[in-house]
Short mmCIF file of C-alpha atoms and ligand atoms in Angstrom, two decimals:
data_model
loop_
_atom_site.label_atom_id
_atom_site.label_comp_id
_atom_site.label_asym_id
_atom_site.label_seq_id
_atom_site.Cartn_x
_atom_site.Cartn_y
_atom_site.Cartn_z
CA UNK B 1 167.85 -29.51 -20.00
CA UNK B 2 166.31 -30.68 -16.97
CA UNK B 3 164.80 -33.99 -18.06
CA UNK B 4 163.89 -35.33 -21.63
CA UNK B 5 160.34 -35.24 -22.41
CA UNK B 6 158.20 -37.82 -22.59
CA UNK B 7 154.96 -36.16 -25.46
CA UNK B 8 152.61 -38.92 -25.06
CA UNK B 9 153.04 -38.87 -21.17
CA UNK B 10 152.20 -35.12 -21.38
CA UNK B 11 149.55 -34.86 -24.08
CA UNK B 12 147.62 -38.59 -21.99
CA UNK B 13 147.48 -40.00 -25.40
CA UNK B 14 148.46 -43.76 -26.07
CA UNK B 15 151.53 -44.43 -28.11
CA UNK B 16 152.00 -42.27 -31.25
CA UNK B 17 152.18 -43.69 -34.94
CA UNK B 18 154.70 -41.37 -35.84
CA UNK B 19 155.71 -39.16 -33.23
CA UNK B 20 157.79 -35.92 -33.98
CA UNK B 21 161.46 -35.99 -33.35
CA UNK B 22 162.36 -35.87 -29.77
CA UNK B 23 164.30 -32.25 -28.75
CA UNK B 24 164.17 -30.66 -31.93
CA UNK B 25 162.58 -26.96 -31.86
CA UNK B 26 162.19 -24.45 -34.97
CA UNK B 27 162.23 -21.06 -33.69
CA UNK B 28 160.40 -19.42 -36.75
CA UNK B 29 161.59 -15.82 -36.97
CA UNK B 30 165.53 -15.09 -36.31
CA UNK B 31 165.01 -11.58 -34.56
CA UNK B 32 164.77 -9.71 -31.34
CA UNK B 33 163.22 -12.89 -29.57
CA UNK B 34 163.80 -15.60 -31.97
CA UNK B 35 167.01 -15.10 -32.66
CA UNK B 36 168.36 -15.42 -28.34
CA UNK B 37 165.67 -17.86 -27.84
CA UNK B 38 167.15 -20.14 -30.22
CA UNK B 39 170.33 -19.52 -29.27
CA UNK B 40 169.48 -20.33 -25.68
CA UNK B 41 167.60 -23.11 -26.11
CA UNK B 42 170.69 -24.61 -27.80
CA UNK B 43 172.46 -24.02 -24.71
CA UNK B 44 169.80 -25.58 -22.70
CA UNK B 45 170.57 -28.74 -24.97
CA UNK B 46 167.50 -28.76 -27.22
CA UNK B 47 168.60 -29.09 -30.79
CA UNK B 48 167.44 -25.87 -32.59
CA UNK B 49 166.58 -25.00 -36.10
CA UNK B 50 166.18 -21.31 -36.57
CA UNK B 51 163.80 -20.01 -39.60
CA UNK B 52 163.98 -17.11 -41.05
CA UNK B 53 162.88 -16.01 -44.82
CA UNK B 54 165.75 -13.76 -45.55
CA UNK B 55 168.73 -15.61 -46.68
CA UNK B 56 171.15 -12.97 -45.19
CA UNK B 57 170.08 -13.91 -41.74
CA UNK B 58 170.46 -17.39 -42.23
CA UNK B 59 173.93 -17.26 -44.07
CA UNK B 60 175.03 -14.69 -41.38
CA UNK B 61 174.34 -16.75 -37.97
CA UNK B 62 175.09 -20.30 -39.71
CA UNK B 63 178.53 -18.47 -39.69
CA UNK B 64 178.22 -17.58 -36.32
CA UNK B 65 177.36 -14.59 -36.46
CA UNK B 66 174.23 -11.73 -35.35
CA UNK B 67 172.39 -9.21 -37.14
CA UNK B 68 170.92 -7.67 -34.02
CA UNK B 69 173.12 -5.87 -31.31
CA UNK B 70 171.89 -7.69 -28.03
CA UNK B 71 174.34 -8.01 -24.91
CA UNK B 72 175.69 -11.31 -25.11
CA UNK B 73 173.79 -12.32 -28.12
CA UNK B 74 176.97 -12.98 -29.87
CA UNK B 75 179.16 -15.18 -27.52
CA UNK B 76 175.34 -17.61 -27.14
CA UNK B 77 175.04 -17.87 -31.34
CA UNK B 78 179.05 -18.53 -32.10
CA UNK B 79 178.85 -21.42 -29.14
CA UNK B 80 175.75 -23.05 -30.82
CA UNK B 81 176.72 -22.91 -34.16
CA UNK B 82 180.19 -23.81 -32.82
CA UNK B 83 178.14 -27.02 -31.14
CA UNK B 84 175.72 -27.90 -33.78
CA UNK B 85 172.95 -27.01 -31.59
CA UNK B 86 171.65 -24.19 -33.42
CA UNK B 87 171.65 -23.76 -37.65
CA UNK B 88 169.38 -21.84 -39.17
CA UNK B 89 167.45 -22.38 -42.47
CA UNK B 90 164.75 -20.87 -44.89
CA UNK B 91 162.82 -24.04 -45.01
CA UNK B 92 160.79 -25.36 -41.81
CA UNK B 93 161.62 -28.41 -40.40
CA UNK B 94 159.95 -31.11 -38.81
CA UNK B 95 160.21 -30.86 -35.30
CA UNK B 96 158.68 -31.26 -31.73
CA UNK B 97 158.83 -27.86 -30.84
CA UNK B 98 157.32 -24.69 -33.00
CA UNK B 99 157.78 -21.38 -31.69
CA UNK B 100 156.19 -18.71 -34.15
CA UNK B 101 158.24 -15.53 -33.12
CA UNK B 102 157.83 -13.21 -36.05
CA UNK B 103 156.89 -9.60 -36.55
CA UNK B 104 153.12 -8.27 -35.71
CA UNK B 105 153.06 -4.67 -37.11
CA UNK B 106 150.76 -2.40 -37.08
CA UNK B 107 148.33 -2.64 -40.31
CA UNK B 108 146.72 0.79 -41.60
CA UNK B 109 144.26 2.63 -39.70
CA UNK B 110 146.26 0.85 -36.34
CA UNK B 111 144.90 -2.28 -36.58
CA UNK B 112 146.83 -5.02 -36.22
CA UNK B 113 148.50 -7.37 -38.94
CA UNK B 114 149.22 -10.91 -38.26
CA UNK B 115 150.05 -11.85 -41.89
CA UNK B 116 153.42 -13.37 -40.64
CA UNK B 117 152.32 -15.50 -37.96
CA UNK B 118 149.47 -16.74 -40.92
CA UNK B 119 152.65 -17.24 -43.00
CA UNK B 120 154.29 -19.08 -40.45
CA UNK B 121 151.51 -21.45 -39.72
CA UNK B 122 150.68 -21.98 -43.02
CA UNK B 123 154.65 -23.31 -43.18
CA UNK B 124 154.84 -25.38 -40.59
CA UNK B 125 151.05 -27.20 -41.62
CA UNK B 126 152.42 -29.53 -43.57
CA UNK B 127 155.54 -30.77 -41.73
CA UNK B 128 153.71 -31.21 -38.67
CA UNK B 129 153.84 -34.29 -36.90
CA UNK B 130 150.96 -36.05 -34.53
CA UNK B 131 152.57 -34.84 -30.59
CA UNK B 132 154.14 -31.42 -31.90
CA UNK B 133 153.36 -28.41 -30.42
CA UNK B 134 153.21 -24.86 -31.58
CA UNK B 135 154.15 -21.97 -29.60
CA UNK B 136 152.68 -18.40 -30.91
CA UNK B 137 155.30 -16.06 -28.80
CA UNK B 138 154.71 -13.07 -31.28
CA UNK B 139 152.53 -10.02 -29.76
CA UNK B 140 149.16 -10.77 -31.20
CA UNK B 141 145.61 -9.67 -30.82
CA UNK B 142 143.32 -11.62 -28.94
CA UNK B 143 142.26 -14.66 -30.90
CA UNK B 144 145.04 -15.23 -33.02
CA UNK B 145 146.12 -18.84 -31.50
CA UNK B 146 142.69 -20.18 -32.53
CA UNK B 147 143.85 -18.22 -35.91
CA UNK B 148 146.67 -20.25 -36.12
CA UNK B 149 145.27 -24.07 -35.02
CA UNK B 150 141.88 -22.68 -37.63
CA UNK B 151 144.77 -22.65 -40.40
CA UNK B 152 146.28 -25.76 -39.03
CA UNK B 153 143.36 -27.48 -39.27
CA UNK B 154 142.39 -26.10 -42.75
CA UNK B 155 145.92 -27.38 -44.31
CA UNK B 156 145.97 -30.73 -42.06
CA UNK B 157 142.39 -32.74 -41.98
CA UNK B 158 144.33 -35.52 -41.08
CA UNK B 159 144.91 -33.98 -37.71
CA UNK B 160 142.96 -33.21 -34.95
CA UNK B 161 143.64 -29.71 -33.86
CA UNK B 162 143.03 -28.78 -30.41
CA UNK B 163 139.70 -26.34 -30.06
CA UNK B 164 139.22 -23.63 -26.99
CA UNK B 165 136.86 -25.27 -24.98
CA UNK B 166 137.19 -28.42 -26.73
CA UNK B 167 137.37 -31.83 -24.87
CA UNK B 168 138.67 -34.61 -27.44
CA UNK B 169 141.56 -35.68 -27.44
CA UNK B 170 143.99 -33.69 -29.90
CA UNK B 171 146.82 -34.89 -32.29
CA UNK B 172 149.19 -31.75 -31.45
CA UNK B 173 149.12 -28.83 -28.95
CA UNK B 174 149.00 -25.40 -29.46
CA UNK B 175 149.84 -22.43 -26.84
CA UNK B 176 150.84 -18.47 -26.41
CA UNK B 177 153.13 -17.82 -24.46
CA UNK B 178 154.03 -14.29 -24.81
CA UNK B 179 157.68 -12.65 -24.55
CA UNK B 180 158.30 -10.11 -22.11
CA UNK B 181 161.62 -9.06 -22.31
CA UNK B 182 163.21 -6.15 -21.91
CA UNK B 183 165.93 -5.13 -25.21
CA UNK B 184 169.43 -4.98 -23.73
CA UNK B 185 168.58 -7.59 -21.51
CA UNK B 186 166.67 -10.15 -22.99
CA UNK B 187 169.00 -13.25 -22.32
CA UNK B 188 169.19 -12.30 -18.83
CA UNK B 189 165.40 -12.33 -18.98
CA UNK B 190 164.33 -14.77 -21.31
CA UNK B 191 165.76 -16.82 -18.14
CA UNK B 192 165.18 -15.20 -14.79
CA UNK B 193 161.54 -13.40 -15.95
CA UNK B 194 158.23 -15.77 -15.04
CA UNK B 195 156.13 -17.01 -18.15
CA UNK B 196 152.83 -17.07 -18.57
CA UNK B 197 151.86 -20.11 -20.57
CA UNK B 198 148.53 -20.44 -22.38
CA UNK B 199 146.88 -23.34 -23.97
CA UNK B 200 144.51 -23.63 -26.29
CA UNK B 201 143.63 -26.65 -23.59
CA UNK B 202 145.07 -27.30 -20.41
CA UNK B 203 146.68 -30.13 -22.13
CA UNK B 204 148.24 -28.40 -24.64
CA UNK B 205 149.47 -25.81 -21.95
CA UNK B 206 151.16 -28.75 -20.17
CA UNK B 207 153.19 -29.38 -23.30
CA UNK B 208 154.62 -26.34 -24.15
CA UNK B 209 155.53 -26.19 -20.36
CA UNK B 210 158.15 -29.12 -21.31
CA UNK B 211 159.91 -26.36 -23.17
CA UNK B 212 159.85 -23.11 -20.91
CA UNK B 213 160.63 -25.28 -17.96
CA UNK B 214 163.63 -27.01 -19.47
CA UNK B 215 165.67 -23.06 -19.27
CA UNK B 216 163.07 -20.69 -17.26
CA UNK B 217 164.20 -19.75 -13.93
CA UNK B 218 161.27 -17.64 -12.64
CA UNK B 219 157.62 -19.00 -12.42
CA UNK B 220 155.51 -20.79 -15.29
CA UNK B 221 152.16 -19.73 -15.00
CA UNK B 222 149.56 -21.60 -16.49
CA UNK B 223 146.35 -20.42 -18.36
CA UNK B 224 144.42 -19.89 -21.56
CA UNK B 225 145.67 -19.00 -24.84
CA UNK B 226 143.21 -15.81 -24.81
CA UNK B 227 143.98 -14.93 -21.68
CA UNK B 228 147.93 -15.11 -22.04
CA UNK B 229 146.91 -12.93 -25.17
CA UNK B 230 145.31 -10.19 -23.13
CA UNK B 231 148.18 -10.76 -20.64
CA UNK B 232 150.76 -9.57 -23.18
CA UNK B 233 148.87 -6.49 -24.18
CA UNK B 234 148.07 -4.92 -20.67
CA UNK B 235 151.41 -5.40 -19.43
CA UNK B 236 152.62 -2.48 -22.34
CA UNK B 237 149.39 -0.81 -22.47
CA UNK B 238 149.95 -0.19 -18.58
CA UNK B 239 153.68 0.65 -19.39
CA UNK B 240 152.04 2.87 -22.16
CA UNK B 241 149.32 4.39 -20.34
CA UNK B 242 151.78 5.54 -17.13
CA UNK B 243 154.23 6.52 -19.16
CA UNK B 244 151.78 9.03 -20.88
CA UNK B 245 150.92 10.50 -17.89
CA UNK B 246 154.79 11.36 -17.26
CA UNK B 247 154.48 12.89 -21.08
CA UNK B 248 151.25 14.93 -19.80
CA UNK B 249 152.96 16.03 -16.70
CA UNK B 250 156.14 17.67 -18.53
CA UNK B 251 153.55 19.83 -20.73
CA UNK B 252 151.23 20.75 -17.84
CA UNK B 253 154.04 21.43 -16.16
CA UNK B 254 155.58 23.93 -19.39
CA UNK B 255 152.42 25.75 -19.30
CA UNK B 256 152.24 26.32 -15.73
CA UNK B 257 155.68 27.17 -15.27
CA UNK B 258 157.52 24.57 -13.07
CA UNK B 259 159.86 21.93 -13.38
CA UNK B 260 158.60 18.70 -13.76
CA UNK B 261 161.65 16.73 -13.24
CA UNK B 262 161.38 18.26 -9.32
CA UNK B 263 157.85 17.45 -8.98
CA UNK B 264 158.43 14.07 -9.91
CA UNK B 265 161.02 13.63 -7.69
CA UNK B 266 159.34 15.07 -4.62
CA UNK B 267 156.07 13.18 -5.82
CA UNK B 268 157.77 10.02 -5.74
CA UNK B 269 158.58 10.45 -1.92
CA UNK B 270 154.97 9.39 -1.36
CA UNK B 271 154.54 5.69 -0.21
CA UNK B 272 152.10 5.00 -3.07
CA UNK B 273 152.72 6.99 -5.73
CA UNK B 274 155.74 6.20 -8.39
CA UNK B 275 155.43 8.45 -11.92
CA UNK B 276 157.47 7.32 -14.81
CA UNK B 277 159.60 9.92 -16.69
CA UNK B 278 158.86 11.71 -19.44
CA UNK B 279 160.46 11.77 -22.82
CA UNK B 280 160.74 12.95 -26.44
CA UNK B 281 157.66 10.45 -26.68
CA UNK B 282 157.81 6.61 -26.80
CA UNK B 283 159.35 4.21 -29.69
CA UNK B 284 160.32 0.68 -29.96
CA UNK B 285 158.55 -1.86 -31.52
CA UNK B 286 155.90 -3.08 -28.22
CA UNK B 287 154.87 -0.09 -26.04
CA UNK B 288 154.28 2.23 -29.16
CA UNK B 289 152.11 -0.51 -30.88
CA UNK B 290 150.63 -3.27 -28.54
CA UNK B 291 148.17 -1.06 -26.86
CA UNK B 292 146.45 -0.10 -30.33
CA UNK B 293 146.05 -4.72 -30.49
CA UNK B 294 143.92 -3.82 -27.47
CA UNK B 295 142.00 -0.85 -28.63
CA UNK B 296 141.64 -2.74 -31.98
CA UNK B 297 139.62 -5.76 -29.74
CA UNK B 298 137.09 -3.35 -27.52
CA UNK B 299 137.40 0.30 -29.74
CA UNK B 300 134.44 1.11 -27.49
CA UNK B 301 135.53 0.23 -24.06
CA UNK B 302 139.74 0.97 -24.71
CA UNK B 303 139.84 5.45 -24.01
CA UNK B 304 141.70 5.19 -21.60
CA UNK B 305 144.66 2.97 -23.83
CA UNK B 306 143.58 4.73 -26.70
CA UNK B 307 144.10 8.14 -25.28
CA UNK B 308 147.45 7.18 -24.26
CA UNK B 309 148.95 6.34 -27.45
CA UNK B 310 147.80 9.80 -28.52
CA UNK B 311 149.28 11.71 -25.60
CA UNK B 312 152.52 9.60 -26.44
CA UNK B 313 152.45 10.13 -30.22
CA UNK B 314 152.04 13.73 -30.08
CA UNK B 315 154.75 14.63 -26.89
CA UNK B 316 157.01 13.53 -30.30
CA UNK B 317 155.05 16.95 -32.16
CA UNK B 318 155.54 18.72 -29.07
CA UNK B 319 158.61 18.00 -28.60
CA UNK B 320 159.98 18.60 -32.17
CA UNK B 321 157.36 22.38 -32.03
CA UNK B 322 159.90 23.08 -29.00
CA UNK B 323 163.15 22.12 -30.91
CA UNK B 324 161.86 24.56 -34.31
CA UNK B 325 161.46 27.37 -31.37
CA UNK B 326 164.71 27.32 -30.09
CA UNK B 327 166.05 27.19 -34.03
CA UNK B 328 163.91 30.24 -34.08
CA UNK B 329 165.62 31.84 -31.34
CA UNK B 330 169.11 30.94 -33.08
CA UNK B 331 168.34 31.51 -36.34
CA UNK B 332 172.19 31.57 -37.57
CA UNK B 333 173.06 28.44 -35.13
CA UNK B 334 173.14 24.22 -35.32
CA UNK B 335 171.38 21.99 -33.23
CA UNK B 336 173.23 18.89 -31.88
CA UNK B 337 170.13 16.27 -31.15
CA UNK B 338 171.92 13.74 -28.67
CA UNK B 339 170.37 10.17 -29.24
CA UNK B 340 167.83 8.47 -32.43
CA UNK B 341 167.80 5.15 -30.42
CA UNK B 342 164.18 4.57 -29.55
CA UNK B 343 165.72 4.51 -25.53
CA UNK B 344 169.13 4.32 -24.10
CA UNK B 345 172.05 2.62 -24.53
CA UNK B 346 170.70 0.51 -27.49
CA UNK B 347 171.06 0.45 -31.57
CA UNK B 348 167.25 -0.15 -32.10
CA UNK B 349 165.66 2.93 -33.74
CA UNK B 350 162.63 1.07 -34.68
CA UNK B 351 159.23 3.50 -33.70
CA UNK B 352 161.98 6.15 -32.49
CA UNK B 353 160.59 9.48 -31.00
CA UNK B 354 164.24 10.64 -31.91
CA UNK B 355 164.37 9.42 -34.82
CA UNK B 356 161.05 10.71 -36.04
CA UNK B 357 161.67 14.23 -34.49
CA UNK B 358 165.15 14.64 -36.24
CA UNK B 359 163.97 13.45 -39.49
CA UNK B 360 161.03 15.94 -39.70
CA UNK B 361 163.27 18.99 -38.48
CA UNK B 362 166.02 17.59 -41.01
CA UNK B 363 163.32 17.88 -43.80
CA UNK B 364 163.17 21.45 -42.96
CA UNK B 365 166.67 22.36 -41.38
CA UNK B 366 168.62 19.94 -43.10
CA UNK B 367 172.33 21.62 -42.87
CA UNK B 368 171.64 23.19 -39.41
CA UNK B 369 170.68 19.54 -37.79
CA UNK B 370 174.16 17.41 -36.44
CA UNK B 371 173.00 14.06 -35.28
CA UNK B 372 174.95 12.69 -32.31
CA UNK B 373 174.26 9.14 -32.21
CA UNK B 374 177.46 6.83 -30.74
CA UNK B 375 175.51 3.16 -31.96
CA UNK B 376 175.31 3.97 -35.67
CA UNK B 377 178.11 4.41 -37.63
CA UNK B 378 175.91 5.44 -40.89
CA UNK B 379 173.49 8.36 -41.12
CA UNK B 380 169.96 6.28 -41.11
CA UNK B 381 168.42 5.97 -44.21
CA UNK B 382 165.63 8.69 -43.27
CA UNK B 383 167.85 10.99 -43.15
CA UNK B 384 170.04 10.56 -46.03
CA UNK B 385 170.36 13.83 -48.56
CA UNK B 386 168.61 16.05 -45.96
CA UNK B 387 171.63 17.67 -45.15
CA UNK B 388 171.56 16.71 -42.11
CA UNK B 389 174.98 15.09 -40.69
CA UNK B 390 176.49 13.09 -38.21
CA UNK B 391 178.78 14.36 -35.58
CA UNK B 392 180.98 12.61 -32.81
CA UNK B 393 179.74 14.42 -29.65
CA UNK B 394 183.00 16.86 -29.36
CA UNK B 395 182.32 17.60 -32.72
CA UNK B 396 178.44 18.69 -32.37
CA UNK B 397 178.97 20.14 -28.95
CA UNK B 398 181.89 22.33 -31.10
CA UNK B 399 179.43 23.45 -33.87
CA UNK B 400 176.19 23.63 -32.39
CA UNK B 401 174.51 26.62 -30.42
CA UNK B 402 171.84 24.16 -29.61
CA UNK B 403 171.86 21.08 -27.72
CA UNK B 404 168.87 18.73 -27.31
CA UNK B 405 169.02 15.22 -25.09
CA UNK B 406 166.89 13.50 -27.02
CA UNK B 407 168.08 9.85 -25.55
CA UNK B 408 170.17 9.44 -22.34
CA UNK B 409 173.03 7.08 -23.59
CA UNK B 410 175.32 6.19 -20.97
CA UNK B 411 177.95 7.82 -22.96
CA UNK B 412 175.92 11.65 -22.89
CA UNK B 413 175.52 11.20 -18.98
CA UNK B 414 179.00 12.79 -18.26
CA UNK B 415 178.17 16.11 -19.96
CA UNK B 416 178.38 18.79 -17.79
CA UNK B 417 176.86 22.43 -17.49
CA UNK B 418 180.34 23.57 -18.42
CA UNK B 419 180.48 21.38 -21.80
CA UNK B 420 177.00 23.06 -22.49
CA UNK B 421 178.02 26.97 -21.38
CA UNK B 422 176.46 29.70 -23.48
CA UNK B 423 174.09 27.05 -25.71
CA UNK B 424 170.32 26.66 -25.57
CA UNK B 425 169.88 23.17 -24.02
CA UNK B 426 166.69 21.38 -24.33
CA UNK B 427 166.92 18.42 -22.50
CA UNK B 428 163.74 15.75 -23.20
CA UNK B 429 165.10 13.18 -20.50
CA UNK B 430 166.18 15.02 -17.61
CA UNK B 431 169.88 13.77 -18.09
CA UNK B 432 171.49 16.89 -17.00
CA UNK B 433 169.28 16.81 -14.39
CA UNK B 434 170.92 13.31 -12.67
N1 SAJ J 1 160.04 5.38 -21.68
C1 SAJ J 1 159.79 6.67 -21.21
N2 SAJ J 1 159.72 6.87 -19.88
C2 SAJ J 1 159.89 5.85 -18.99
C3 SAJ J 1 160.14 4.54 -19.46
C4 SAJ J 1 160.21 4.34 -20.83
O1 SAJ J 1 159.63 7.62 -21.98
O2 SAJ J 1 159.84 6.13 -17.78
C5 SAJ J 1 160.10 5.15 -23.14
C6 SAJ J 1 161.46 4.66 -23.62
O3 SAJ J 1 162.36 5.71 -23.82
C7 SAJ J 1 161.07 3.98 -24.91
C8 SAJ J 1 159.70 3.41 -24.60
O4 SAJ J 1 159.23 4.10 -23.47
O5 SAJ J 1 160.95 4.92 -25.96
C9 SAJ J 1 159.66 1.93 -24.35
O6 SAJ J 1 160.76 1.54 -23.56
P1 SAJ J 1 160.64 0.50 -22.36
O7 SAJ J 1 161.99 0.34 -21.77
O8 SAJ J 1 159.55 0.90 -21.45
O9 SAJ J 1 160.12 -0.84 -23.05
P2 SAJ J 1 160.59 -1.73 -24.30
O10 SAJ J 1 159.76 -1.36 -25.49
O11 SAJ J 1 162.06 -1.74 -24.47
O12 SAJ J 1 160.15 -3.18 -23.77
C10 SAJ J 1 158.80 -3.39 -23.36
C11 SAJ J 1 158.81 -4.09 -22.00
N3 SAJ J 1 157.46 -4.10 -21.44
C12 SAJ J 1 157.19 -3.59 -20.21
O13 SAJ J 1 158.02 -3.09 -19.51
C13 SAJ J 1 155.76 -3.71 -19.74
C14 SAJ J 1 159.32 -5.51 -22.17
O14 SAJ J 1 159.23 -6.23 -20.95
C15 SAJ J 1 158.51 -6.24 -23.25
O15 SAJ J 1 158.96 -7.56 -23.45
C16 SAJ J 1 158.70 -5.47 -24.54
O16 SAJ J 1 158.15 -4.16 -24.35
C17 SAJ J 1 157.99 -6.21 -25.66
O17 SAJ J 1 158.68 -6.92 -26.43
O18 SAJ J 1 156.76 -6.17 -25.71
#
């Protein structure tokens, strides 16, 4: 850590009556983000607590151990449990620190659901001390900090909660800073990417810098909590937006007859133009949800976002409408689908294209679909009593008169055009083509 903090020096408030205990953080939410950041703030010498309201996770990394296959996840949790810098609990404790990093899914009709970050304030309201400081790192739509200190405030009268645009001096601080890491790399980045830190106030933006700067190696950037907000939800609604044009280009390009993968390529050579690549469609739990957070915040003004998320959803219809075709064609045959993973070389299937496409054609196909996926050892759930099986990739390449890439694992990439002689081949990613 690089230097203890001092809260009253940051927050320019006189001595504190009973000020919260010095280096403790509760990381509240032990998954994709919670779970490393707590792990590396333990390393960074903060002493953690991580939350988390299923008992399973708890019992599992007080052992030492992870729920979540992240590189290097494991070696980070068994040294701070080893240390006694990191345990985790079901119960919030009192602490300096409060970083709300729990799931924001998507509610019905797309709009967003913040019920667990309401949960999560409404937790740490009472053991909140005068010179804490909650941290909302969970994707959110615009507004929900002032959500959060509005509950705050509701539970603690005794407090004075920090107000956007407010000038009195508060008893704690409140910010958003949003995550931005990539899965499969997110210690690497939850180090070396810049943060953009947003406070309710400037003050309380100060504050939660004493955490970020104490392990972030990039740039903090400072600004408001509703800006940092909107920050989080271009950054995937751009991802989301050019990667839908990729998705658009690979069906233009089937219905005129060339191969997009080449115009891509020889696109790319000019200066100022770089074009994603298409896929089966887009998963995982940010790119295929933030962007509605957006939409959900200006319905009117968000067609372009909007029409992106639709152009993404249905390249997964389009996709699978290609796949029935070719069992069409080879009405007597099996289809190997390569991949579920929502993108390479990962065990997330969460908001899977794959996933999705192989558990509609199993619905239909069951006995003909072999699912080729080298990070699960189980057949998911969704497709359990279909029919449909897994195969080790010798094994579906053996059986199967079809082949579809449906996710470029590292371990597909060696495939050659003599592995795949005399099969259809449908290849979503372009693998075959590298
Ligand atoms: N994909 C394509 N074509 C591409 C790139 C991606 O089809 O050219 C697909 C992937 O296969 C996958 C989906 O998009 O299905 C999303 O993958 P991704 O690698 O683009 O992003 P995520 O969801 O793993 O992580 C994103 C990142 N955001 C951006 O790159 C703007 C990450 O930095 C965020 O922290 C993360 O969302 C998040 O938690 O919000």
């Amino acid at each position: 850590m690089n230097a203890p903090f001092d809260a009253t020096a940051v927050l320019g408030r006189k001595a504190l009556a009973h000020p919260a205990p010095d280096h403790q953080v509760a990381v509240i939410g032990l998954g994709y983000i919670g779970l490393p950041t707590a792990a590396l703030l333990a390393s960074y010498g903060w002493s953690v607590c991580g939350v988390d309201v299923s008992q399973r996770v708890v019992d599992t990394v007080n052992a030492g151990g992870v729920h979540i296959e992240e590189r290097d996840l494991d070696t980070l949790v068994q040294q701070a449990i080893a240390a006694q810098t990191l345990v985790a609990s079901c119960e919030v404790p009192t602490a300096s620190f409060y970083m709300i990093a729990v799931p924001t899914p998507l509610g019905t009709g797309n709009t967003p659901d913040i019920s667990f970050v309401e949960a999560a304030a409404r937790a740490i309201a009472p053991k909140i001390l005068p010179g804490a400081c909650v941290i909302v790192e969970s994707t959110s739509p615009v507004g929900t900090t002032e959500r959060v200190a509005a509950i705050i405030a509701e539970a603690r009268p005794d407090l004075v909660v920090p107000r956007d645009g407010g000038t009195e001096e508060a008893d704690i601080a409140l910010a958003y800073c949003p995550e931005r890491v990539l899965p499969g790399r997110i210690v690497n980045e939850l180090v070396h990417n810049d943060r953009v830190i947003g406070g309710v106030t400037p003050a309380c933006a100060e504050r939660a810098a004493v955490l970020y700067t104490s392990f972030v190696k990039g740039d903090c950037l400072y600004t408001t909590a509703r800006v940092a907000e909107t920050v989080k939800l271009v950054e995937n609604s751009f991802r989301d937006v050019n990667i839908a044009f990729a998705n658009e280009l690979s069906m233009i390009a089937d219905t005129i007859g060339v191969d997009v993968w080449d115009v891509i390529r020889l696109a790319n050579r000019h200066p100022r133009v770089n074009i994603l690549q298409p896929g089966p469609g887009v998963g995982g739990h940010c790119i295929a949800v933030d962007p509605w957070f957006l939409v959900a915040g200006a319905p009117q003004a968000a067609r372009l976002v909007r029409t992106a998320r639709e152009v993404n959803d249905h390249k997964a219809h389009y996709t699978e409408e290609r796949i029935r075709a070719l069992l069409s064609a080879a009405p007597e045959g099996k289809v190997a689908l390569l991949g579920l993973a929502f993108k390479p070389d990962i065990d997330d299937f969460r908001e899977s294209p794959a996933l999705e496409i192989a558990e509609a054609l199993a619905r239909t196909h069951g006995e003909r679909i072999l699912v080729v996926e080298p990070f699960t050892e189980d057949l998911p759930t969704a497709l359990a009593g279909t029919g449909a099986s897994l195969a080790t990739l010798d094994a579906g390449l053996r059986q199967a008169e079809i082949v579809v890439v449906l996710v470029d694992h590292t371990a597909f990439r060696h495939l050659s055009p003599q592995d795949l002689a005399g099969k259809l081949v449908f290849d979503t990613r372009g693998m075959l083509r590298r």
